[in-house]
XYZ file of N, CA and C in Angstrom:
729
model
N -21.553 -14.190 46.480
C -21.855 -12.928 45.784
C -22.977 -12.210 46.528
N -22.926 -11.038 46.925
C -23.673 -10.504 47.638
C -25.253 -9.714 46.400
N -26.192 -9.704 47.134
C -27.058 -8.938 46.653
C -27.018 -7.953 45.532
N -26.064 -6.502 46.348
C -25.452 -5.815 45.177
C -25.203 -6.252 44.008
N -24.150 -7.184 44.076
C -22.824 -7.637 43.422
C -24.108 -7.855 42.140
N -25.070 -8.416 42.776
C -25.841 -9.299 41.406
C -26.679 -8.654 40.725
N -26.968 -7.445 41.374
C -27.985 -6.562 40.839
C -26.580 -5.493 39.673
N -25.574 -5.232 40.435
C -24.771 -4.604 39.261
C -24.253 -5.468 38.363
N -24.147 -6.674 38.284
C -23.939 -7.937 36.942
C -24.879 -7.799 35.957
N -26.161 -7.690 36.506
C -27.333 -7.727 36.218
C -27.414 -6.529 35.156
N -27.250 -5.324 35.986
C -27.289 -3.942 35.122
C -26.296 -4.014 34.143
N -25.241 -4.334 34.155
C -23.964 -4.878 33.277
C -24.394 -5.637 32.300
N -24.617 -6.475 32.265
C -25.425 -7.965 31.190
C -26.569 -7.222 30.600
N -27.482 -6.722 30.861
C -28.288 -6.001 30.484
C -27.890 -5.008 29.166
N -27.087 -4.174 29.835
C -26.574 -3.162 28.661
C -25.886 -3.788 27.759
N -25.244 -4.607 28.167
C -24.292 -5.309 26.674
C -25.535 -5.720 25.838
N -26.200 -6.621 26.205
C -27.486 -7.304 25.533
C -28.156 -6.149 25.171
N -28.517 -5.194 24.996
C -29.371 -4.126 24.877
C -28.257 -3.557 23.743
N -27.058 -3.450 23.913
C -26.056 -2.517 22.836
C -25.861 -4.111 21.543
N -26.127 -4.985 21.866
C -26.026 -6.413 21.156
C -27.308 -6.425 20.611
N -28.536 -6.380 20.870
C -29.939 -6.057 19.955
C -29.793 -4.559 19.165
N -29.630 -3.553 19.213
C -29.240 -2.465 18.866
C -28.636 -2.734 17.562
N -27.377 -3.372 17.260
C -26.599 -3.382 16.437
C -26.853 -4.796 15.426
N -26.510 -4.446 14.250
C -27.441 -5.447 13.306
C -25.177 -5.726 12.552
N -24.076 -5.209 13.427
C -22.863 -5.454 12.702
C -22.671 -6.895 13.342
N -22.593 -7.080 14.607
C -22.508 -8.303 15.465
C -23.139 -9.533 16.239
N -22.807 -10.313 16.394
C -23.623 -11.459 16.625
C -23.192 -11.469 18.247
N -24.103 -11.830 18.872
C -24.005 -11.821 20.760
C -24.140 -13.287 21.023
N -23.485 -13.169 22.590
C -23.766 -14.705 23.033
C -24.816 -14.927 24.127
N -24.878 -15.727 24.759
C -25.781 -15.151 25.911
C -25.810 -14.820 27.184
N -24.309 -14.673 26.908
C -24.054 -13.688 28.364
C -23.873 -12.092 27.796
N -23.995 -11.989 26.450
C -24.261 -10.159 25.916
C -22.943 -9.785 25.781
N -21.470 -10.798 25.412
C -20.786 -10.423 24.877
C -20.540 -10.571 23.196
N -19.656 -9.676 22.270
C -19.776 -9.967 21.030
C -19.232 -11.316 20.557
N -19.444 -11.796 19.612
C -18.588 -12.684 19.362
C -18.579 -13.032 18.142
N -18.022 -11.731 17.461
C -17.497 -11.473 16.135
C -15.938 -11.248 16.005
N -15.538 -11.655 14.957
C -13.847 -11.715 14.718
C -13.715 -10.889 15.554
N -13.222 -10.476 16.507
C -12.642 -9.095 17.530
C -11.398 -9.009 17.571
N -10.478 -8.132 17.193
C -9.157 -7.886 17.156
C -8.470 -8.498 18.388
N -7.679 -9.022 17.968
C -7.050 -9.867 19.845
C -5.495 -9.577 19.339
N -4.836 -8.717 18.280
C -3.510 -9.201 18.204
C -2.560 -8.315 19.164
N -1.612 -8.769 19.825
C -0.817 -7.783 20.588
C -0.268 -6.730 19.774
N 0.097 -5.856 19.822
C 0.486 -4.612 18.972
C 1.428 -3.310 19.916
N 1.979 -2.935 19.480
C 3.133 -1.521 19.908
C 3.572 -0.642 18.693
N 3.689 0.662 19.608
C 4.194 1.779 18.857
C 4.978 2.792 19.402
N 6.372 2.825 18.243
C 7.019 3.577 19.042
C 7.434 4.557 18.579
N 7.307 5.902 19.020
C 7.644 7.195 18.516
C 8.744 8.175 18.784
N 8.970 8.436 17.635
C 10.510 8.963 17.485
C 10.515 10.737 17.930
N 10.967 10.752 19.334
C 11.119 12.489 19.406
C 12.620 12.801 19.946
N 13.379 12.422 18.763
C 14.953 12.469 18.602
C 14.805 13.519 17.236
N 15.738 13.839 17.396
C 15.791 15.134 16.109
C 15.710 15.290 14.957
N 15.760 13.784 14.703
C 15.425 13.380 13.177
C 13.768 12.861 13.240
N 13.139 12.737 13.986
C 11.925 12.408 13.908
C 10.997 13.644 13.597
N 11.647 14.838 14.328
C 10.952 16.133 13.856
C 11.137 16.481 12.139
N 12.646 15.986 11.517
C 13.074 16.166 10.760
C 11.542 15.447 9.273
N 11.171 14.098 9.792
C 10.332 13.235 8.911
C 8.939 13.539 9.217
N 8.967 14.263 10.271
C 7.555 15.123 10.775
C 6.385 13.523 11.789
N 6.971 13.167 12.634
C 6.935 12.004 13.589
C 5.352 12.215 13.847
N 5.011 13.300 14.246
C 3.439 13.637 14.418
C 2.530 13.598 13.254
N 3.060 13.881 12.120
C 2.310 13.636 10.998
C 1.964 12.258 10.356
N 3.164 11.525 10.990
C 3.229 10.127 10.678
C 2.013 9.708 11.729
N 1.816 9.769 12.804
C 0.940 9.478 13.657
C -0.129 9.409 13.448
N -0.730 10.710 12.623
C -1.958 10.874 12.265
C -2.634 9.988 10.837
N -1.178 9.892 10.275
C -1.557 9.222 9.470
C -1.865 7.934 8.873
N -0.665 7.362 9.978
C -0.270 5.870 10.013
C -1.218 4.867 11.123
N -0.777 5.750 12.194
C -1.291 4.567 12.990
C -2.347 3.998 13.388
N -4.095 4.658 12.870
C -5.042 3.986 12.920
C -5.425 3.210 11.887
N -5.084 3.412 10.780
C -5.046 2.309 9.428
C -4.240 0.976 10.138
N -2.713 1.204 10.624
C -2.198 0.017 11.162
C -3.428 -0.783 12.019
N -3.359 -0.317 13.270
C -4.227 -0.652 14.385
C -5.415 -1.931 13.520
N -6.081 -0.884 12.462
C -7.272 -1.790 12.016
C -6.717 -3.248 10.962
N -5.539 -2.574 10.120
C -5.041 -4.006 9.666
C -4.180 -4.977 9.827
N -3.583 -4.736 11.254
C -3.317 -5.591 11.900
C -4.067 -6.291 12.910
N -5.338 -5.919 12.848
C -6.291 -6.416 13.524
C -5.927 -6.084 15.432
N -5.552 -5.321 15.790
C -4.421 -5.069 16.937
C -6.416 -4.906 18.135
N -5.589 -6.013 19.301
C -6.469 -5.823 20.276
C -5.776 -4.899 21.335
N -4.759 -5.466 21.776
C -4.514 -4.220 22.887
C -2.697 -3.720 22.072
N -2.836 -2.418 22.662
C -1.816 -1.551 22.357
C -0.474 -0.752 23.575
N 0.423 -1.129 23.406
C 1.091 -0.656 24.007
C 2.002 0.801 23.770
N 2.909 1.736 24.319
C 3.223 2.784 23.566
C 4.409 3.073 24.180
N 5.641 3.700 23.202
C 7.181 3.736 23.563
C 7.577 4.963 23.103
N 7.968 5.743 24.246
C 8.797 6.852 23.511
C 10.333 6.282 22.817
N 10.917 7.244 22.047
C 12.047 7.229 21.824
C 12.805 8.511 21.514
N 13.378 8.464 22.597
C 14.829 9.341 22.651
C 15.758 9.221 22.953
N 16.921 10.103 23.491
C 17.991 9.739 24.232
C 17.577 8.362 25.622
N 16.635 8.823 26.224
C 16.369 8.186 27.167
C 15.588 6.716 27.274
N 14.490 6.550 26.178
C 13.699 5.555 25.616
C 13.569 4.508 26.546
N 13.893 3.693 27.227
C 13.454 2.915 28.448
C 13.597 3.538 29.170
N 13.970 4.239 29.696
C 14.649 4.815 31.145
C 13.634 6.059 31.265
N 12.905 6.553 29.984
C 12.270 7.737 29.782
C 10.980 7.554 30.925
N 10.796 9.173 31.358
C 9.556 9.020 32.575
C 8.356 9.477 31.718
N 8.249 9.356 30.696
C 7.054 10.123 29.338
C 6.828 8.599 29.291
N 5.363 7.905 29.615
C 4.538 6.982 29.468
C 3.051 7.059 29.509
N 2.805 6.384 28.432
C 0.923 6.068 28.132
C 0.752 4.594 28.574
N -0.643 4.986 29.146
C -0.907 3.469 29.422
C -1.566 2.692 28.840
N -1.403 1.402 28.803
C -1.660 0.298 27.687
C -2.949 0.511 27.544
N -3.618 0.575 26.211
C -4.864 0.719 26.131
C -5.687 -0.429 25.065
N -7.056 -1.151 25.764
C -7.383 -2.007 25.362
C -8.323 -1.699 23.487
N -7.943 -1.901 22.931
C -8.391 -1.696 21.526
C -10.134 -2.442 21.327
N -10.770 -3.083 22.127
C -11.813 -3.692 22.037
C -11.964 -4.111 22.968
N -12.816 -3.002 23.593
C -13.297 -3.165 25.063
C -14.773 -3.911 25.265
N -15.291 -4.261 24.608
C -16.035 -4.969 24.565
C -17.675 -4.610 25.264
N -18.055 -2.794 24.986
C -18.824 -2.442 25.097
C -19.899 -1.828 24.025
N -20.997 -1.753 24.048
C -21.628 -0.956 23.065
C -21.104 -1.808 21.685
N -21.785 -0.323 20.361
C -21.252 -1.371 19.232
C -20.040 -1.606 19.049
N -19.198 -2.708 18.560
C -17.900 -2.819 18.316
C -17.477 -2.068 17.386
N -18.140 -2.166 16.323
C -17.086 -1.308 15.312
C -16.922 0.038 15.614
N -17.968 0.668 16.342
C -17.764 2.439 16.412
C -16.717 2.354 18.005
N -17.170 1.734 18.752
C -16.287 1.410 19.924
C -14.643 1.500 19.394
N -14.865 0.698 18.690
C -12.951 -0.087 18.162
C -12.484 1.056 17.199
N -13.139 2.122 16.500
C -12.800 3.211 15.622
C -12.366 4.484 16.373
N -13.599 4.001 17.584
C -12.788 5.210 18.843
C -11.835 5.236 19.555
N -11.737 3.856 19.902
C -10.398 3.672 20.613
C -8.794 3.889 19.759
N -9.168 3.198 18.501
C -8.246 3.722 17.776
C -7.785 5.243 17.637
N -8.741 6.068 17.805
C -8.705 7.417 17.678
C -7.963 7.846 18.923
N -8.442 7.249 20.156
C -7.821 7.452 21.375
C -6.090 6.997 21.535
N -6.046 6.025 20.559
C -4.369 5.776 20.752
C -3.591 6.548 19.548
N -4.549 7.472 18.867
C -3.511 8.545 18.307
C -3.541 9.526 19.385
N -4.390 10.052 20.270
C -4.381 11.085 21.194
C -2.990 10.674 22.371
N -2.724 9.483 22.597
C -2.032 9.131 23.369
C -0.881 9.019 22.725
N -0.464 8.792 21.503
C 0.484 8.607 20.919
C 1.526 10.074 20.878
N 0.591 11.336 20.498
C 0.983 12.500 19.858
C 1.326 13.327 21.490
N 0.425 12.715 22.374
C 0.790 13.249 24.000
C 2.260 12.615 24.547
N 2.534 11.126 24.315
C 3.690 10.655 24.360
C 4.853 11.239 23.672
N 4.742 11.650 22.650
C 5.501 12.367 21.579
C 6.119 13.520 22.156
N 4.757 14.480 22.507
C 5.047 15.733 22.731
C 5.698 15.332 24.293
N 5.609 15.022 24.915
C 6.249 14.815 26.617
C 7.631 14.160 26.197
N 8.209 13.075 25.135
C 9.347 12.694 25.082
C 10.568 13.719 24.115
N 9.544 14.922 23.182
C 10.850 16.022 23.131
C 10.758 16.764 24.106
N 10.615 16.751 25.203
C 10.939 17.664 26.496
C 12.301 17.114 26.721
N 12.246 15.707 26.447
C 13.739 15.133 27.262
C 14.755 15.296 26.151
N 15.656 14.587 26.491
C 16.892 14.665 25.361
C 17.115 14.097 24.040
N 17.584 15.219 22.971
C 16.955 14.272 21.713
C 17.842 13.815 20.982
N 18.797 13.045 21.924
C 19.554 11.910 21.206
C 18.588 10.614 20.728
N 19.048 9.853 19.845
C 18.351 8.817 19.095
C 18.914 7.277 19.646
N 18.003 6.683 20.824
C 18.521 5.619 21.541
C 17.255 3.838 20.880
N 17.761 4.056 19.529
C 15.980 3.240 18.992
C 16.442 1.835 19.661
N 17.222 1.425 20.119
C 17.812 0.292 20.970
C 17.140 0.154 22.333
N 17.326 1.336 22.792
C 16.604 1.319 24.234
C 14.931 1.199 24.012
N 14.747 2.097 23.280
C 13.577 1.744 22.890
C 12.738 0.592 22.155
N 13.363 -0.437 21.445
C 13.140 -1.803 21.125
C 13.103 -2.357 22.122
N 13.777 -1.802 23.259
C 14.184 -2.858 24.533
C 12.760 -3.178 25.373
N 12.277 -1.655 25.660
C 11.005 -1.313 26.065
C 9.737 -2.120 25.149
N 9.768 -1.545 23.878
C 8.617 -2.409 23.099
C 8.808 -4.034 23.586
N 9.665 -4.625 23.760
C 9.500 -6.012 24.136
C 8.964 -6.075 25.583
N 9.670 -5.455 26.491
C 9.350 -5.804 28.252
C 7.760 -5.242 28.625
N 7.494 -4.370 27.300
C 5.977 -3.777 27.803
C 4.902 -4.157 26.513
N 5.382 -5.939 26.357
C 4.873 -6.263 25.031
C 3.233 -6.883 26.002
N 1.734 -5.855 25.240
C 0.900 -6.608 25.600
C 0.411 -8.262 25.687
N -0.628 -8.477 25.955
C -1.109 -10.049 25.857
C -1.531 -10.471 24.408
N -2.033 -10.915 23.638
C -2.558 -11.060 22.404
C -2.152 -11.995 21.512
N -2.945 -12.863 20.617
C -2.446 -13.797 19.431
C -1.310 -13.156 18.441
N -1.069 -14.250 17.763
C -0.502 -13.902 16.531
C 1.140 -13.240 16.875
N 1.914 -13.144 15.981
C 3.276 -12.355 16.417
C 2.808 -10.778 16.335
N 3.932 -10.345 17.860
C 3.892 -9.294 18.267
C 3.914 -7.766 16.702
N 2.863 -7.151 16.712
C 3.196 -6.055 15.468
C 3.424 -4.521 16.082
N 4.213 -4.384 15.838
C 5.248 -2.993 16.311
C 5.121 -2.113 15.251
N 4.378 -0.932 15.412
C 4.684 0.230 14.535
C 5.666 1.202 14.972
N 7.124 1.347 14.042
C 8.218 1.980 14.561
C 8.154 3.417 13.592
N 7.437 4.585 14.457
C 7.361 5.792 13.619
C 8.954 6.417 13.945
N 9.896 5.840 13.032
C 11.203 6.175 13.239
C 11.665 6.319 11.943
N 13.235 6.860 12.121
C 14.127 6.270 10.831
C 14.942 5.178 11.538
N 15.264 5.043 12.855
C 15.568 3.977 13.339
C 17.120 3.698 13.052
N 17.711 5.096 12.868
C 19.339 5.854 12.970
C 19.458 6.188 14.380
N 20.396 4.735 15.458
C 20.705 5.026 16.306
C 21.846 6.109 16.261
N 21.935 6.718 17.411
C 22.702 7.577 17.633
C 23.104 8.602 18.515
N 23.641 7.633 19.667
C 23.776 8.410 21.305
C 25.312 8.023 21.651
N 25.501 7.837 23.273
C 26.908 7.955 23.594
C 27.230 6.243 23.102
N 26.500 5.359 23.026
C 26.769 4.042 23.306
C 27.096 3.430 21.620
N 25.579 3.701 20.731
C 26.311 3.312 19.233
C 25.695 4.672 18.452
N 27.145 5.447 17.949
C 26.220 6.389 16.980
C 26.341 6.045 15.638
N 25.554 5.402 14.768
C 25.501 5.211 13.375
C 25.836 6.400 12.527
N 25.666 7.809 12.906
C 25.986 8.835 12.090
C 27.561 9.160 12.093
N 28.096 8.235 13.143
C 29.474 8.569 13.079
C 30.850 7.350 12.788
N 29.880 5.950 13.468
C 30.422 4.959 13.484
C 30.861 4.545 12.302
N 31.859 3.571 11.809
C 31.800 2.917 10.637
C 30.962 1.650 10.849
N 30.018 1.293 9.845
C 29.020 0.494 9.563
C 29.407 -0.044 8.369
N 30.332 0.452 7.508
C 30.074 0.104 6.004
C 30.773 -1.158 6.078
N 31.026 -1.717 6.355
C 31.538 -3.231 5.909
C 30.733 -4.450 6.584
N 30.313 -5.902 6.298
C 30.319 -6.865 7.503
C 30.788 -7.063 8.611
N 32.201 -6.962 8.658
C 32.903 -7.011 9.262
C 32.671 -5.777 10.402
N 33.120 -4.695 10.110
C 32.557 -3.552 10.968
C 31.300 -3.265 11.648
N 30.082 -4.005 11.061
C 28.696 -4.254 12.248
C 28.726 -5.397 12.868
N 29.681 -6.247 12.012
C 29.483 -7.585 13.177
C 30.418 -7.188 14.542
N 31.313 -6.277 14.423
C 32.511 -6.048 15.680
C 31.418 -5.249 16.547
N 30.161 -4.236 16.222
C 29.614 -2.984 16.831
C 28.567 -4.345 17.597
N 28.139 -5.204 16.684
C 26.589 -6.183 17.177
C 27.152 -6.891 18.432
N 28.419 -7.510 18.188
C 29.266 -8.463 19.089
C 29.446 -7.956 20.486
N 29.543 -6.201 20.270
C 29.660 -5.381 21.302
C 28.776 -4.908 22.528
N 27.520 -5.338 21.473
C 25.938 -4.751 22.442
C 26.060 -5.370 23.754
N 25.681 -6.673 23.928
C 25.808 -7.539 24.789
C 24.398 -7.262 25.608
N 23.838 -6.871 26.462
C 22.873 -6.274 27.263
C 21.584 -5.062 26.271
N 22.857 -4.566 25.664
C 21.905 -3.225 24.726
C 21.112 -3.897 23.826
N 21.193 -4.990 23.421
C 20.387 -6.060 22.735
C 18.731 -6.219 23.083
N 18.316 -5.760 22.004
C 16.576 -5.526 22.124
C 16.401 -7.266 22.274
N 15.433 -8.209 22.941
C 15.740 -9.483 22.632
C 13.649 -9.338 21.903
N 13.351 -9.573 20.602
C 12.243 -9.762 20.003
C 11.354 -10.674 19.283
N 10.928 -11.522 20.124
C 10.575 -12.898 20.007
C 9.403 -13.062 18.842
N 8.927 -13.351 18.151
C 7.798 -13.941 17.342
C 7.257 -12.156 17.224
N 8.004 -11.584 16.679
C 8.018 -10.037 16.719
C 7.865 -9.648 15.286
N 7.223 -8.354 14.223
C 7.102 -7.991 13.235
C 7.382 -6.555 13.431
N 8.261 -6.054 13.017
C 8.306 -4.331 12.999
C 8.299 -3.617 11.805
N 7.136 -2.452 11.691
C 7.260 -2.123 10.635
C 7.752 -0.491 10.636
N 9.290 -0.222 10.607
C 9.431 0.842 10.243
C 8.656 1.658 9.198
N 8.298 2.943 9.828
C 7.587 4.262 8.641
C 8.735 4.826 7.763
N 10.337 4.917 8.318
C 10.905 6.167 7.774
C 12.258 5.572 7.718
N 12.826 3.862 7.857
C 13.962 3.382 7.633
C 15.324 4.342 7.231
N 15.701 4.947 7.580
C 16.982 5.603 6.797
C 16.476 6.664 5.834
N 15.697 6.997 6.243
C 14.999 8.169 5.105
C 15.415 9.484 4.848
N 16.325 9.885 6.297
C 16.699 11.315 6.576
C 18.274 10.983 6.139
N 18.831 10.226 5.681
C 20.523 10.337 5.767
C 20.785 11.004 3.982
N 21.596 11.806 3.578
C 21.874 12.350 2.441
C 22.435 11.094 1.394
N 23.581 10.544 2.434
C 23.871 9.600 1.007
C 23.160 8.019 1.366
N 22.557 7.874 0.267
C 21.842 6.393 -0.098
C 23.016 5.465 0.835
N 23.994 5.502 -0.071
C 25.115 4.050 0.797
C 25.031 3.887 2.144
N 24.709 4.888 2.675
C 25.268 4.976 4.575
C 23.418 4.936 4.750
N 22.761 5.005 4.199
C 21.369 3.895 4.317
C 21.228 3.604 4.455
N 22.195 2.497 3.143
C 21.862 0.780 2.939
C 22.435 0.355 3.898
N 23.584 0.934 4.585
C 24.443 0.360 5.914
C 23.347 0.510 6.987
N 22.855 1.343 7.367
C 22.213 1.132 8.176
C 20.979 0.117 8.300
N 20.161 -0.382 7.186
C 19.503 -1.160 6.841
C 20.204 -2.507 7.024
N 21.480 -2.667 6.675
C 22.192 -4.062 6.751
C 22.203 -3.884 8.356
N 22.756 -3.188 9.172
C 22.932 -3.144 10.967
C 22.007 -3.863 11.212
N 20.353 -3.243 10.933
C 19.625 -3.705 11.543
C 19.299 -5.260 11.193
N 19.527 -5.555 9.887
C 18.977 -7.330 8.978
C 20.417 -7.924 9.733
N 21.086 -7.725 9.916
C 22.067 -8.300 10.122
C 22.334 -8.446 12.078
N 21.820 -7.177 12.748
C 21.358 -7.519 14.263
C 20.681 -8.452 14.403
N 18.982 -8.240 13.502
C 18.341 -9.254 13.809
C 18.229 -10.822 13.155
N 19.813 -11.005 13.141
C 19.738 -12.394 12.559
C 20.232 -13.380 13.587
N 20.699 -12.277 14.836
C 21.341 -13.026 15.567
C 20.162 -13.662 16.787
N 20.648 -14.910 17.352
C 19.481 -15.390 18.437
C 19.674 -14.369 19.630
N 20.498 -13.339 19.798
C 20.325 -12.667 20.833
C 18.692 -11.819 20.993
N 19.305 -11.328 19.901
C 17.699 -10.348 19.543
C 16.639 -10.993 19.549
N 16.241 -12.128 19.406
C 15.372 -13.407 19.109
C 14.754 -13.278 17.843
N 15.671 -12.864 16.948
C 15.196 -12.985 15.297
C 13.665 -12.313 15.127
N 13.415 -11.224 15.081
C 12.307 -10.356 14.851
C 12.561 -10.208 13.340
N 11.029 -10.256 12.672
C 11.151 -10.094 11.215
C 11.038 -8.427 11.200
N 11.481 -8.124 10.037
C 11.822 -6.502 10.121
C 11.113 -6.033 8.341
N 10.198 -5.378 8.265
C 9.497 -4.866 7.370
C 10.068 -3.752 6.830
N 11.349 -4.107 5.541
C 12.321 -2.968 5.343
C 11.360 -1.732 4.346
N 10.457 -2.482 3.223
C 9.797 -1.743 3.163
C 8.434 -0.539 3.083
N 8.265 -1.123 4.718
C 6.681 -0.973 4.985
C 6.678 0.416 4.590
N 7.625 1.539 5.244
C 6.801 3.095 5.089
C 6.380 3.708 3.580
């Protein structure tokens, strides 16, 4: 380690320890990091700018939802997913942002950052209705898994959706869904389109919220309990009625 190197460690260690005497919320160690419960859980969010997301007002949900989540899921780092026609394939990306960076005080630190992943959220939003606003929430599950951060606990996914696929590949607004039989022939079919969601929790905001008749709802609600029962998907628990 060179000279420098130790004099900027030095200035580094210093300020933590200095923002660690300062604050009467956290307890320090003695290298001047916190070491109070600190949010460590992996966490994602994915936002709906398909045409029905404007429809449930997707940005309003943002503002409203997702820093309450963040704090009670205890979420350390955050990842972020558009969804549209395009949803993996989409060139509209935020970058993973650490929820407890481990500077200054924690709690005002961790209230800001939260604040910062609604700014990133509503920028993702607005850049993914530029593209096409078919409803691909498949592709986009696909993404929440491959760009699933590091963190304890099972993965928690906030899905600001209604989560009514509906592009060239499966459209639920047109398909028949209403029987067992008829989603098990559409599920059997995915093969690849298969989100795979391991030790995963998703909590839809807007489940089927925009469709007129209740029945073709509940069908859509069965697609999804009934996708994720299979080991393809890797059995993700699904929070039918978080929103």
């Amino acid at each position: 380690m060179t000279t420098e190197h130790r004099r900027r460690r030095g200035r580094y260690a210093g300020v933590l320890l200095a923002a660690c005497l300062s604050s009467t919320l956290s307890a320090c160690g003695s290298d001047g990091i916190f070491t109070d419960d600190a949010p460590t859980r992996a966490c994602g969010v994915v936002v709906d700018a398909s045409g029905s997301g404007a429809d449930f007002h997707a940005d309003e949900r943002i503002k409203t939802k997702l820093e309450s989540f963040l704090e009670q899921q205890s979420c350390g780092q955050l990842t972020f997913v558009a969804l549209n026609s395009l949803s993996d394939t989409s060139t509209c990306n935020e970058e993973r942002l650490d929820l407890d960076p481990k500077v200054g005080d924690p709690q005002a630190v961790r209230a800001a950052q939260r604040q910062e992943a609604v700014t990133r959220a509503l920028r993702l939003l607005d850049c993914a209705r530029k593209e096409s606003h078919d409803s691909n929430v498949l592709g986009a599950l696909r993404k929440a898994a491959s760009t699933r951060p590091s963190g304890t606990g099972p993965y928690a996914v906030l899905v600001i959706s209604d989560m009514v696929q509906a592009d060239r590949r499966v459209n639920m607004l047109t398909a028949n869904i209403s029987t067992p039989e008829a989603r098990a022939a559409i599920i059997d079919q995915l093969g690849d389109l298969t989100p795979h969601l391991t030790d995963t929790v998703l909590y839809p905001t807007d489940l089927s919220a925009n469709l007129a008749d209740p029945k073709h709802g509940l069908n859509v609600r069965e697609f999804w309990t009934e996708l994720f029962a299979t080991d393809a998907s890797g059995r993700p628990k699904i929070e039918m009625n978080y929103g």
